[in-house]
Amino acid sequence: MTASDLWHLVFGRLGLQSLPFWDMIQHPTPSHIINGIIATGAAAVVVIGALVTVFLITKYRKWGVLWSDWLTSVDHKKIGIMYIVLAFVMLARALIEALLIRTQQADGLNGGFLSADHFAQLFSTHGTIMIFFMAMPFLIGLINFVMPQQIGARDVSFPMMNSISLGLTAAGAALVMVSLVLGKFETGGWTAYPPYTEAAFNPGPGVDYWIWAIALSSIGTTMTGINFAVTIYKKRAPGMTLFRMPLFTWTALCTAILMIFAMPPLTAVSLMLALDRYLDFHFFTNGMGGNMMNFANLFWLFGHPEVYILILPAFGVYSEVFSTFSGKRLYGYTSLVYATMAIAVLSFTVWLHHFFTMGQSANINAVFGLLTMIIGIPTGVKIYDWLLTMYQGRVRFTVPLIYALAFSVLFVLGGLSGVLLANPSIDFQVHNSLFLVAHFHNMLIPGLLFGMLAGYHFWFPKAFGFRLDERWGRLSAYLWISGFILAFFPLYALGLMGMTRRTVSYFDPAYTPWMLVAEVGALVLTAALTTLVIQLIVSIRERKANAVPVGDPWDGRSLEWAIAAPSPEWNFPVIPTVTDRDPFAVAKAQHTAYQSPPAYEDITLPTNSAMGMIICVVGGLLGFALVWHMWWLAILSALAVPVAVIAKSFDTRTEKVIPAAEVRQQHQAWLAQARQETPISRQLETSPDNHGLADNTIAEAST
């Protein structure tokens, strides 16, 4: 066996050519050098960031705490926080890539500085990350943290499966990050349409990185959907009927159902593409009986419900924010519930509008165009209900409400452009233009990102026991809003002028002024993320001044605000009984909040489990091995999964008991603190005087 054969046996197709600077060394032309420096710099950031993280954890001796308190925890709150941390890390990378894309296009008249291949990698990774590894982890993390507390539960129904779902998502995200260091990511966009992504056209590792990252995360998300749905169906507190659930929990339920039915087509289509590439199947090839349209149908059978998987949780956040910061009940609760269910059902009926231009009959296009327009009706119902919630309310312009108000305006504008695109004849003209890019960013940034940031600010005190700095939060919010407008509104004009999507350079000088405005917007968005980081640092530094240990800094209405901040491991000392849609608001009005229960009882909780981390590591190694054709590592990784499952089945220490005396001691100490605090008025809730005890003598605003 030659040295080359031995290398190939051990490392597969991994070689020096896989390093980001190799092309620059082999072909030292100005273009290769510029692109090589950018790629090498990005890889260095990933490697150095990982090394610094390991160094700091080692220096401060936090490995034990990290392992026992976080990585092996099955507490839904900690898992939710880890999801959100992952989302912020991936957001940082995707935003930097967006800045590079806009900078290239701002100089596109002169040819720019990126090669076409590098540019294609950037928009492919940007879309893949923002959808699958920023938006999905963010909303799943928020639901994980909030929903069990809102329904009066101690945890989700399947805590260990929750940890495994996080592990699978993290493994997929890790593969995307590794693609910066070894090899290149795919260049076929976040949708990865064949036949371009077939092995004949793209034999390198890029498409395989996409396949296995998506397959791992989609399996994890399907499991998450099952977990959330079962939790809401089975673990609601006594008296909490479906129509007493908070709107956020309703949106979580509909999102979970969408996950259960929408994610399997994505898993199937990614694995079918893998079979095409690895075993010479012909699902999507032009010959041997294959049909690329099968990919388009399966992908968008996932893809359009996915839009509402992203949007519905944000709708739930906005419902909580408008109600809380208007000081009144949510207007039109029942209509909001039915609108949410209608959106969930209709989301499965409109997928074909994503390929109006692909040749189906005019009658089919007309049907799906009408269905696409109809789905705007329940969305409009929500906007009116939120506006009427604020009407005659005592509105406080806090950071979450700033995001909510910006969403109300910007989302309507994006929705109107969506109604235009629902017309097949209009869509045919602008489908491949920047008009469409402007539209879906107009929906996802105010709809999803602003909603998640509003939820982040809203529930942060519940997670960590102190409020985020209000001044930096306002600055960041205004930068996100203005940056979004500057970055994406010019794209509407550019699309109508004829500029196509994914354009690396152009010859029409009329495009340049609009692209320069979009470049300024990208810079402002980068500043927005920077100020968000600064806000967190400042808030941590001033956490004692902004502490809210009593747990109700915003005069909340639902059950999660009725407990301490941070929330105890067991959430509630005794499972509450619910008699109203706003149980905590009613309890405060009736002066029955902050009461000792008749008796305390032992609480049984699941023990920590390493299965999530094992699946994360093994899944990541399996994906990496398959990308680089390291068959020995792929076999070992695949075998490790059933071995770990079998080994876990012999573990009988799956539960721990918290004695009633310990629960009583901790709960009574919290109640004593609550009785000592001075209730704070809504006008002073962003001041250091706010320790989490709202003034419940304030009358309910007019309904």
XYZ file of C-alpha atoms in Angstrom:
703
model
C 0.000 0.000 0.000
C 1.430 3.357 -1.026
C 1.545 6.409 1.224
C -1.160 7.947 -0.941
C -3.415 4.921 -0.474
C -2.852 4.972 3.298
C -3.671 8.691 3.462
C -6.842 8.136 1.458
C -7.837 5.227 3.696
C -7.436 7.289 6.871
C -8.362 10.808 5.755
C -10.540 10.151 2.715
C -10.467 13.086 0.321
C -9.216 15.512 2.967
C -5.917 17.038 1.891
C -3.857 20.199 1.626
C -6.225 21.460 -1.061
C -8.917 21.557 1.639
C -7.171 24.390 3.502
C -8.615 27.863 2.870
C -5.260 29.380 1.833
C -4.197 26.583 -0.546
C -5.633 28.151 -3.721
C -3.912 31.408 -2.836
C -0.549 29.627 -2.604
C -1.056 27.582 -5.755
C -2.391 30.474 -7.834
C -0.993 33.758 -6.435
C -3.083 36.050 -8.625
C -4.598 39.204 -7.052
C -8.091 37.639 -7.060
C -6.929 34.406 -5.436
C -4.891 36.303 -2.856
C -7.788 38.578 -1.829
C -10.267 35.714 -1.594
C -7.691 33.515 0.134
C -6.981 36.154 2.773
C -10.706 36.583 3.490
C -11.276 32.803 3.699
C -8.175 32.285 5.849
C -9.180 35.127 8.147
C -12.647 33.624 8.621
C -11.112 30.215 9.364
C -8.700 31.820 11.820
C -11.582 33.487 13.664
C -13.281 30.099 14.102
C -10.105 28.332 15.240
C -8.879 31.139 17.500
C -12.364 31.617 18.946
C -12.556 27.916 19.817
C -9.051 27.935 21.344
C -9.743 31.075 23.393
C -12.991 29.590 24.664
C -11.218 26.389 25.737
C -8.417 28.435 27.337
C -10.794 30.631 29.347
C -12.881 27.701 30.550
C -9.689 25.924 31.617
C -8.162 29.023 33.218
C -11.222 29.692 35.356
C -11.752 25.971 36.039
C -15.282 25.918 34.703
C -15.227 22.551 32.919
C -16.936 20.799 35.838
C -19.648 23.450 36.112
C -20.115 23.557 32.343
C -20.499 19.777 32.164
C -22.700 19.183 35.204
C -24.813 22.347 35.161
C -25.224 22.889 31.427
C -24.030 20.370 28.842
C -25.594 17.359 30.592
C -28.583 19.221 32.034
C -32.068 18.199 30.906
C -33.704 21.244 32.525
C -35.824 22.844 29.799
C -34.740 26.327 30.892
C -31.023 25.634 30.504
C -31.561 23.827 27.217
C -33.539 26.824 25.982
C -30.747 29.198 26.988
C -28.149 27.038 25.190
C -30.281 27.087 22.039
C -30.378 30.892 22.171
C -26.611 31.148 22.767
C -26.102 28.978 19.662
C -28.464 31.247 17.723
C -26.507 34.384 18.657
C -23.177 32.811 17.681
C -24.550 31.808 14.292
C -26.216 35.220 13.861
C -22.817 36.878 14.234
C -21.324 34.783 11.443
C -24.313 35.174 9.109
C -24.387 38.951 9.623
C -20.689 39.264 8.769
C -21.349 37.259 5.600
C -24.247 39.562 4.735
C -21.940 42.554 5.163
C -19.438 40.983 2.761
C -22.224 40.303 0.242
C -23.430 43.902 0.339
C -19.882 45.282 0.192
C -19.176 43.180 -2.893
C -22.368 44.354 -4.585
C -21.738 47.981 -3.635
C -18.548 47.706 -5.707
C -20.198 45.404 -8.242
C -19.931 47.915 -11.104
C -16.141 47.629 -10.848
C -16.232 43.841 -10.478
C -15.820 43.895 -6.705
C -13.262 41.908 -4.747
C -14.888 38.469 -4.397
C -14.752 35.672 -6.922
C -18.068 34.324 -8.178
C -17.456 31.027 -6.347
C -16.661 32.752 -3.054
C -19.681 35.015 -3.414
C -21.909 31.964 -4.038
C -20.572 30.308 -0.894
C -21.388 33.426 1.111
C -25.034 33.702 0.073
C -25.474 29.924 0.463
C -24.065 29.811 3.990
C -25.839 33.050 4.938
C -29.253 31.673 4.008
C -28.603 28.226 5.473
C -27.392 29.645 8.776
C -30.098 32.263 9.174
C -32.921 29.796 8.561
C -31.670 26.584 10.168
C -29.059 27.647 12.717
C -30.119 31.109 13.848
C -33.886 31.399 13.489
C -34.769 27.805 14.405
C -32.540 27.579 17.513
C -33.715 31.024 18.657
C -37.427 30.210 18.510
C -36.949 26.675 19.870
C -34.893 28.067 22.725
C -37.502 30.683 23.574
C -40.330 28.136 23.500
C -38.243 25.725 25.552
C -37.655 28.318 28.240
C -41.092 29.925 28.394
C -43.774 27.416 27.419
C -43.500 24.883 30.312
C -43.594 27.741 32.815
C -46.614 29.316 31.113
C -48.634 26.093 31.346
C -47.632 25.377 34.956
C -45.405 22.392 34.194
C -42.086 21.406 35.720
C -40.472 20.427 32.412
C -41.211 19.168 28.927
C -42.594 15.643 28.517
C -39.322 14.111 27.279
C -36.405 15.950 28.919
C -33.627 13.676 27.603
C -35.019 13.836 24.070
C -34.961 17.616 24.451
C -31.237 17.430 25.167
C -30.683 15.106 22.179
C -32.542 17.532 19.902
C -30.187 20.303 21.001
C -27.227 18.001 20.388
C -28.329 17.230 16.835
C -28.881 20.915 16.039
C -25.497 21.844 17.515
C -23.830 19.070 15.478
C -25.335 20.482 12.275
C -24.198 23.992 13.205
C -20.694 22.669 13.939
C -20.476 21.180 10.446
C -21.333 24.547 8.925
C -18.641 26.206 11.038
C -16.062 23.527 10.151
C -16.722 24.220 6.463
C -14.974 27.573 7.015
C -11.792 25.789 8.063
C -11.714 22.633 5.930
C -13.082 22.608 2.407
C -15.761 24.921 1.097
C -19.494 25.176 1.570
C -21.899 24.546 -1.290
C -22.639 27.248 -3.845
C -26.234 26.368 -4.760
C -28.045 28.643 -2.308
C -29.803 27.623 0.895
C -32.248 25.533 -1.168
C -29.451 23.460 -2.821
C -31.445 22.707 -5.962
C -30.310 19.775 -8.103
C -29.130 19.026 -10.720
C -26.587 21.731 -9.849
C -25.938 20.025 -6.490
C -25.590 16.552 -7.995
C -22.131 14.960 -7.912
C -21.635 15.441 -11.674
C -21.787 19.224 -11.256
C -20.511 19.602 -7.656
C -18.239 16.682 -6.721
C -16.560 18.536 -3.824
C -17.466 18.512 -0.112
C -19.625 21.661 -0.133
C -22.978 20.055 -0.950
C -22.232 17.216 1.476
C -21.686 19.745 4.284
C -25.161 21.129 3.487
C -26.778 17.672 3.332
C -25.534 16.396 6.672
C -25.918 19.688 8.530
C -29.528 19.910 7.353
C -30.279 16.222 7.965
C -29.000 16.342 11.557
C -30.809 19.565 12.456
C -34.079 18.527 10.786
C -34.192 15.260 12.720
C -33.584 17.200 15.929
C -36.322 19.701 15.074
C -38.834 16.940 14.332
C -38.149 15.471 17.783
C -38.560 18.934 19.277
C -41.971 19.329 17.627
C -43.153 16.025 19.091
C -41.841 17.021 22.507
C -43.529 20.426 22.527
C -46.875 19.101 21.278
C -47.017 16.293 23.857
C -46.007 18.707 26.616
C -48.792 21.145 25.802
C -51.379 18.390 25.402
C -50.435 16.463 28.534
C -48.727 18.685 31.102
C -50.970 21.732 31.428
C -51.799 22.730 34.993
C -55.245 21.798 36.361
C -57.859 24.171 35.038
C -55.763 25.366 32.104
C -58.052 24.498 29.231
C -56.898 25.111 25.683
C -58.674 28.460 25.614
C -56.999 29.545 28.831
C -53.526 29.057 27.396
C -51.460 32.196 26.759
C -51.145 33.152 23.101
C -47.450 32.350 23.135
C -48.260 28.774 24.134
C -50.892 28.580 21.394
C -48.330 29.651 18.809
C -45.875 27.138 20.292
C -48.460 24.368 19.843
C -49.177 25.267 16.222
C -45.443 25.599 15.556
C -44.845 22.152 17.063
C -47.500 20.613 14.816
C -45.911 22.281 11.791
C -42.522 20.891 12.833
C -43.914 17.367 13.092
C -45.358 17.402 9.577
C -43.047 19.823 7.733
C -39.585 18.680 8.822
C -39.778 15.044 7.560
C -40.004 16.135 3.882
C -36.788 18.123 4.383
C -35.071 15.162 6.030
C -36.240 12.887 3.233
C -35.189 15.195 0.411
C -31.726 15.810 1.878
C -31.141 12.066 2.317
C -32.438 11.384 -1.196
C -29.921 13.892 -2.533
C -27.263 12.090 -0.486
C -28.245 8.784 -2.116
C -27.883 10.428 -5.517
C -24.412 11.657 -4.640
C -23.048 8.680 -2.676
C -24.713 5.626 -4.219
C -25.504 6.881 -7.729
C -29.264 6.876 -7.270
C -31.234 9.025 -9.691
C -33.987 10.705 -7.707
C -33.231 14.170 -9.075
C -30.999 13.650 -12.104
C -32.117 14.503 -15.614
C -31.735 10.891 -16.755
C -32.461 7.390 -15.438
C -36.012 8.299 -14.409
C -35.114 11.173 -12.091
C -36.957 14.481 -11.866
C -35.625 17.652 -10.291
C -39.200 18.843 -9.653
C -39.556 16.102 -7.040
C -36.879 17.948 -5.071
C -38.669 21.284 -5.489
C -41.990 19.843 -4.330
C -40.554 18.077 -1.291
C -38.332 20.986 -0.325
C -41.112 23.572 -0.490
C -43.587 21.202 1.145
C -41.252 21.850 4.058
C -40.248 25.350 3.019
C -43.512 27.209 3.195
C -44.718 25.758 6.510
C -41.179 26.615 7.643
C -41.966 30.294 7.048
C -44.746 30.014 9.618
C -42.642 27.874 11.952
C -40.438 30.965 12.051
C -43.193 33.567 12.265
C -45.785 32.033 14.608
C -43.614 32.055 17.768
C -42.823 35.715 17.072
C -46.574 36.358 16.825
C -46.867 34.769 20.265
C -44.139 37.021 21.643
C -45.821 40.122 20.245
C -49.130 39.058 21.787
C -47.497 38.872 25.230
C -45.628 42.141 24.725
C -48.617 44.183 23.513
C -50.796 42.923 26.345
C -48.230 43.342 29.115
C -46.974 46.774 28.118
C -50.500 48.055 27.475
C -51.579 46.975 30.943
C -54.711 45.177 29.742
C -56.078 41.892 28.503
C -55.219 40.844 24.986
C -57.959 42.074 22.665
C -59.654 39.444 20.508
C -58.020 36.446 22.177
C -60.354 33.922 20.543
C -59.932 35.419 17.086
C -56.157 35.362 17.560
C -56.285 31.660 18.433
C -58.396 30.814 15.388
C -56.194 32.989 13.184
C -53.132 31.106 14.428
C -54.748 27.751 13.650
C -55.879 28.989 10.234
C -52.355 30.098 9.365
C -50.985 26.703 10.446
C -53.439 24.818 8.236
C -53.169 27.136 5.218
C -49.356 27.041 5.354
C -49.476 23.513 3.891
C -51.593 24.607 0.915
C -49.416 27.253 -0.713
C -45.989 25.681 -1.292
C -46.337 25.738 -5.078
C -46.143 29.524 -5.281
C -42.387 29.113 -4.741
C -42.079 27.799 -8.282
C -44.684 29.709 -10.273
C -42.002 30.130 -12.942
C -41.303 26.405 -13.422
C -43.941 25.513 -15.986
C -47.082 24.151 -14.345
C -50.453 25.079 -15.827
C -52.118 28.462 -15.442
C -55.030 26.868 -13.553
C -52.712 25.397 -10.926
C -50.922 28.727 -10.579
C -54.264 30.501 -10.147
C -55.394 28.160 -7.348
C -52.171 28.515 -5.407
C -52.133 32.250 -6.019
C -55.589 32.592 -4.461
C -54.618 30.425 -1.475
C -51.524 32.563 -0.982
C -53.651 35.705 -0.880
C -56.142 34.125 1.537
C -53.428 33.353 4.096
C -52.969 37.104 4.494
C -56.438 37.413 6.068
C -55.717 35.710 9.439
C -52.439 37.621 9.593
C -54.344 40.879 9.173
C -56.680 39.853 12.001
C -53.689 39.664 14.303
C -52.461 43.147 13.418
C -55.860 44.684 14.186
C -56.170 42.795 17.477
C -52.751 44.003 18.615
C -53.572 47.603 17.713
C -56.862 47.343 19.609
C -55.002 45.878 22.584
C -53.021 49.114 22.823
C -56.141 51.242 22.365
C -57.000 52.903 25.718
C -54.203 50.946 27.360
C -51.460 52.344 29.584
C -48.739 51.882 26.992
C -45.077 51.881 28.106
C -42.476 52.247 25.364
C -40.003 49.665 26.562
C -37.494 47.877 24.321
C -39.776 44.882 23.599
C -42.616 47.212 22.600
C -40.313 49.217 20.311
C -39.565 46.019 18.400
C -43.273 45.133 18.366
C -44.321 48.521 16.984
C -41.614 48.432 14.308
C -42.809 44.969 13.349
C -46.402 46.174 13.018
C -45.439 48.729 10.380
C -42.712 46.861 8.521
C -44.457 43.497 8.457
C -47.543 45.024 6.886
C -45.391 46.489 4.117
C -43.718 43.140 3.562
C -47.101 41.435 3.546
C -48.392 43.789 0.873
C -45.423 42.905 -1.336
C -46.276 39.249 -0.662
C -49.810 39.762 -1.922
C -48.324 41.194 -5.112
C -46.099 38.141 -5.485
C -49.133 35.869 -4.999
C -50.218 37.009 -8.461
C -48.479 34.486 -10.770
C -48.043 36.980 -13.609
C -46.303 39.501 -11.327
C -44.249 36.758 -9.696
C -43.107 35.563 -13.122
C -41.601 38.999 -13.780
C -39.819 39.571 -10.446
C -39.233 36.039 -9.109
C -35.521 36.016 -9.903
C -34.948 39.633 -8.927
C -33.939 41.440 -5.753
C -37.605 42.377 -5.276
C -38.172 38.861 -3.962
C -35.087 39.074 -1.735
C -36.458 42.314 -0.286
C -39.837 40.667 0.315
C -38.709 37.651 2.277
C -36.232 39.666 4.333
C -39.066 42.127 4.952
C -41.057 39.244 6.439
C -38.310 37.430 8.325
C -36.374 40.268 9.932
C -39.264 42.290 11.430
C -41.315 39.102 11.795
C -38.810 36.622 13.176
C -35.694 38.464 14.308
C -37.425 41.460 15.900
C -39.845 39.050 17.601
C -37.035 36.956 19.010
C -35.149 40.045 20.195
C -38.338 41.328 21.845
C -38.730 37.969 23.585
C -35.049 37.982 24.566
C -35.448 41.346 26.318
C -38.851 40.437 27.752
C -37.904 37.133 29.411
C -34.204 37.761 30.103
C -34.936 38.845 33.716
C -36.804 35.589 34.300
C -33.835 33.577 33.038
C -31.030 35.369 34.875
C -32.615 37.437 37.635
C -31.670 40.887 36.320
C -32.900 43.232 33.601
C -30.990 44.154 30.479
C -29.742 47.743 30.261
C -32.548 49.862 28.836
C -30.451 52.592 27.185
C -28.248 50.222 25.216
C -31.318 48.153 24.404
C -33.098 51.147 22.900
C -30.035 52.123 20.882
C -29.696 48.582 19.561
C -33.399 48.423 18.676
C -33.273 51.684 16.723
C -30.148 50.491 14.897
C -31.798 47.162 13.983
C -34.877 48.987 12.678
C -33.078 51.711 10.709
C -30.436 49.266 9.462
C -33.111 46.921 8.166
C -34.892 49.736 6.292
C -31.652 50.979 4.729
C -30.399 47.509 3.829
C -33.538 46.056 2.243
C -35.919 48.747 1.046
C -33.497 49.698 -1.789
C -33.730 46.098 -2.988
C -37.381 46.618 -3.928
C -36.322 49.382 -6.306
C -33.368 47.368 -7.612
C -35.634 44.387 -8.282
C -38.066 46.508 -10.254
C -35.111 47.933 -12.172
C -34.173 44.409 -13.207
C -31.277 43.483 -10.932
C -31.293 39.718 -10.471
C -30.702 37.726 -7.314
C -27.238 36.351 -6.526
C -25.546 38.920 -8.769
C -21.827 39.168 -8.021
C -21.229 42.108 -10.415
C -23.178 44.200 -12.906
C -22.805 46.700 -15.753
C -25.658 49.143 -15.129
C -24.412 52.197 -13.164
C -28.000 52.967 -12.083
C -27.749 50.096 -9.592
C -24.811 51.549 -7.686
C -26.517 54.337 -5.636
C -29.114 51.883 -4.357
C -26.442 49.311 -3.521
C -24.455 51.943 -1.623
C -27.523 52.684 0.528
C -27.925 48.956 1.148
C -24.239 48.807 2.128
C -24.814 51.554 4.708
C -27.753 49.522 6.020
C -25.536 46.444 6.388
C -23.027 48.518 8.377
C -25.818 49.810 10.634
C -27.033 46.234 11.214
C -23.494 45.250 12.178
C -23.490 48.130 14.654
C -26.847 46.897 15.968
C -25.395 43.483 16.786
C -22.358 45.138 18.354
C -24.510 47.271 20.638
C -26.495 44.173 21.584
C -23.252 42.576 22.782
C -22.276 45.765 24.623
C -25.703 45.828 26.268
C -25.181 42.307 27.586
C -21.720 43.149 28.941
C -22.985 46.337 30.619
C -25.989 44.489 32.048
C -23.821 41.749 33.536
C -21.532 44.358 35.072
C -24.517 46.187 36.609
C -26.545 43.072 37.431
C -26.822 43.878 41.139
C -28.371 47.271 40.439
C -30.827 45.714 37.964
C -31.648 42.585 39.961
C -35.322 41.532 40.006
C -35.329 38.555 42.416
C -39.078 38.699 43.081
C -39.546 37.822 39.418
C -42.235 40.173 38.060
C -40.428 43.205 36.606
C -43.024 44.008 33.907
C -46.291 43.473 35.827
C -46.751 40.199 33.934
C -50.001 38.339 33.415
C -49.146 34.649 32.973
C -47.780 31.984 35.291
C -44.070 32.341 34.526
C -44.066 35.715 36.318
C -45.508 34.185 39.500
C -42.201 32.593 40.543
C -38.734 33.809 41.476
C -36.101 35.032 39.031
C -34.117 33.075 38.036
C -36.756 30.362 37.994
C -36.180 27.476 40.433
C -35.134 24.153 38.927
C -38.617 22.777 39.614
C -40.434 25.950 38.436
C -43.388 25.724 40.857
C -43.294 24.530 44.495
C -46.821 23.196 43.944
C -48.472 22.863 40.538
C -50.926 25.802 40.344
C -54.631 25.568 39.607
C -55.756 27.893 36.827
C -59.137 29.618 36.789
C -58.557 32.400 34.254
C -56.788 33.214 31.007
C -54.497 35.680 32.846
C -54.028 33.747 36.089
C -51.231 35.796 37.631
C -52.831 39.155 36.758
C -56.081 37.993 38.389
C -54.229 36.723 41.463
C -52.509 40.084 41.904
C -55.781 41.955 41.459
C -57.410 39.748 44.088
C -54.357 39.979 46.384
C -53.889 36.203 46.369
C -50.458 36.211 44.721
C -47.330 35.421 46.748
C -49.130 33.040 49.087
C -47.817 29.899 50.785
C -49.442 26.694 49.499
C -51.405 24.564 52.007
C -48.648 21.941 51.934
C -45.374 21.197 50.199
C -44.503 17.875 48.652
C -41.447 16.054 47.359
C -40.672 16.911 43.746
C -39.346 14.310 41.316
C -37.098 15.579 38.511
C -35.047 13.794 35.836
C -31.329 13.426 36.484
C -28.676 14.806 34.198
C -27.901 12.820 31.074
C -24.847 12.833 28.811
C -26.863 11.427 25.885
C -27.383 14.835 24.326
C -23.653 15.546 24.262
C -22.849 12.028 23.068
C -25.291 12.369 20.165
C -23.896 15.839 19.424
C -20.305 14.597 19.203
C -21.138 11.348 17.437
C -23.523 13.066 15.005
C -20.960 15.727 14.192
C -18.230 13.106 13.625
C -20.561 11.026 11.459
C -21.443 14.031 9.309
C -17.791 15.079 9.035
C -16.721 11.535 8.110
C -19.382 11.305 5.406
C -18.402 14.682 3.977
C -14.753 13.637 3.601
C -15.364 9.933 2.840
C -13.610 8.702 5.977
C -15.509 5.441 5.948
C -13.849 3.929 9.025
C -14.863 6.963 11.130
C -18.356 6.927 9.645
C -18.825 3.265 10.594
C -17.508 3.789 14.130
C -19.706 6.873 14.619
C -22.789 5.079 13.306
C -22.142 2.138 15.639
C -21.618 4.456 18.599
C -25.256 5.577 18.527
C -26.899 2.176 19.271
C -24.081 1.391 21.731
C -24.826 4.607 23.639
C -28.581 3.924 23.585
C -28.096 0.354 24.867
C -25.701 1.540 27.578
C -28.177 4.216 28.651
C -30.927 1.590 28.960
C -28.990 0.020 31.851
C -28.922 3.308 33.772
C -31.556 3.093 36.496
C -30.707 6.443 38.093
C -33.013 8.470 35.889
C -34.796 10.505 38.569
C -33.935 12.524 41.626
C -36.175 13.670 44.454
C -36.127 17.183 45.884
C -37.342 16.896 49.506
C -40.386 18.922 50.459
C -38.382 20.581 53.235
C -35.874 21.958 50.724
C -38.658 23.214 48.462
C -40.383 24.823 51.427
C -37.218 26.529 52.640
C -36.421 28.038 49.273
C -39.996 29.098 48.561
C -40.509 30.676 51.978
C -37.246 32.624 51.647
C -38.482 33.996 48.335
C -41.881 34.913 49.786
C -40.186 36.727 52.671
C -38.124 38.728 50.209
C -41.231 39.582 48.190
C -42.986 40.873 51.313
C -40.024 43.115 52.145
C -39.794 44.736 48.728
C -41.584 47.963 47.802
C -44.018 47.543 44.896
C -42.880 49.527 41.885
C -45.126 51.494 39.557
C -45.086 50.840 35.833
C -43.498 54.241 35.208
C -40.410 53.191 37.197
C -40.059 49.632 35.899
C -36.841 50.419 33.994
C -35.205 52.066 37.024
C -32.935 50.422 39.643
C -35.877 50.606 42.078
C -37.515 47.727 40.225
C -36.741 44.523 42.130
C -39.412 42.492 40.428
C -42.464 43.340 42.533
C -45.079 45.173 40.467
C -47.554 47.543 42.074
C -50.754 45.516 41.883
C -52.878 48.358 43.226
C -52.955 49.857 39.723
C -56.343 49.264 38.166
C -56.638 47.268 34.978
C -56.626 49.481 31.913
C -59.861 49.919 30.044
C -60.799 46.914 27.919
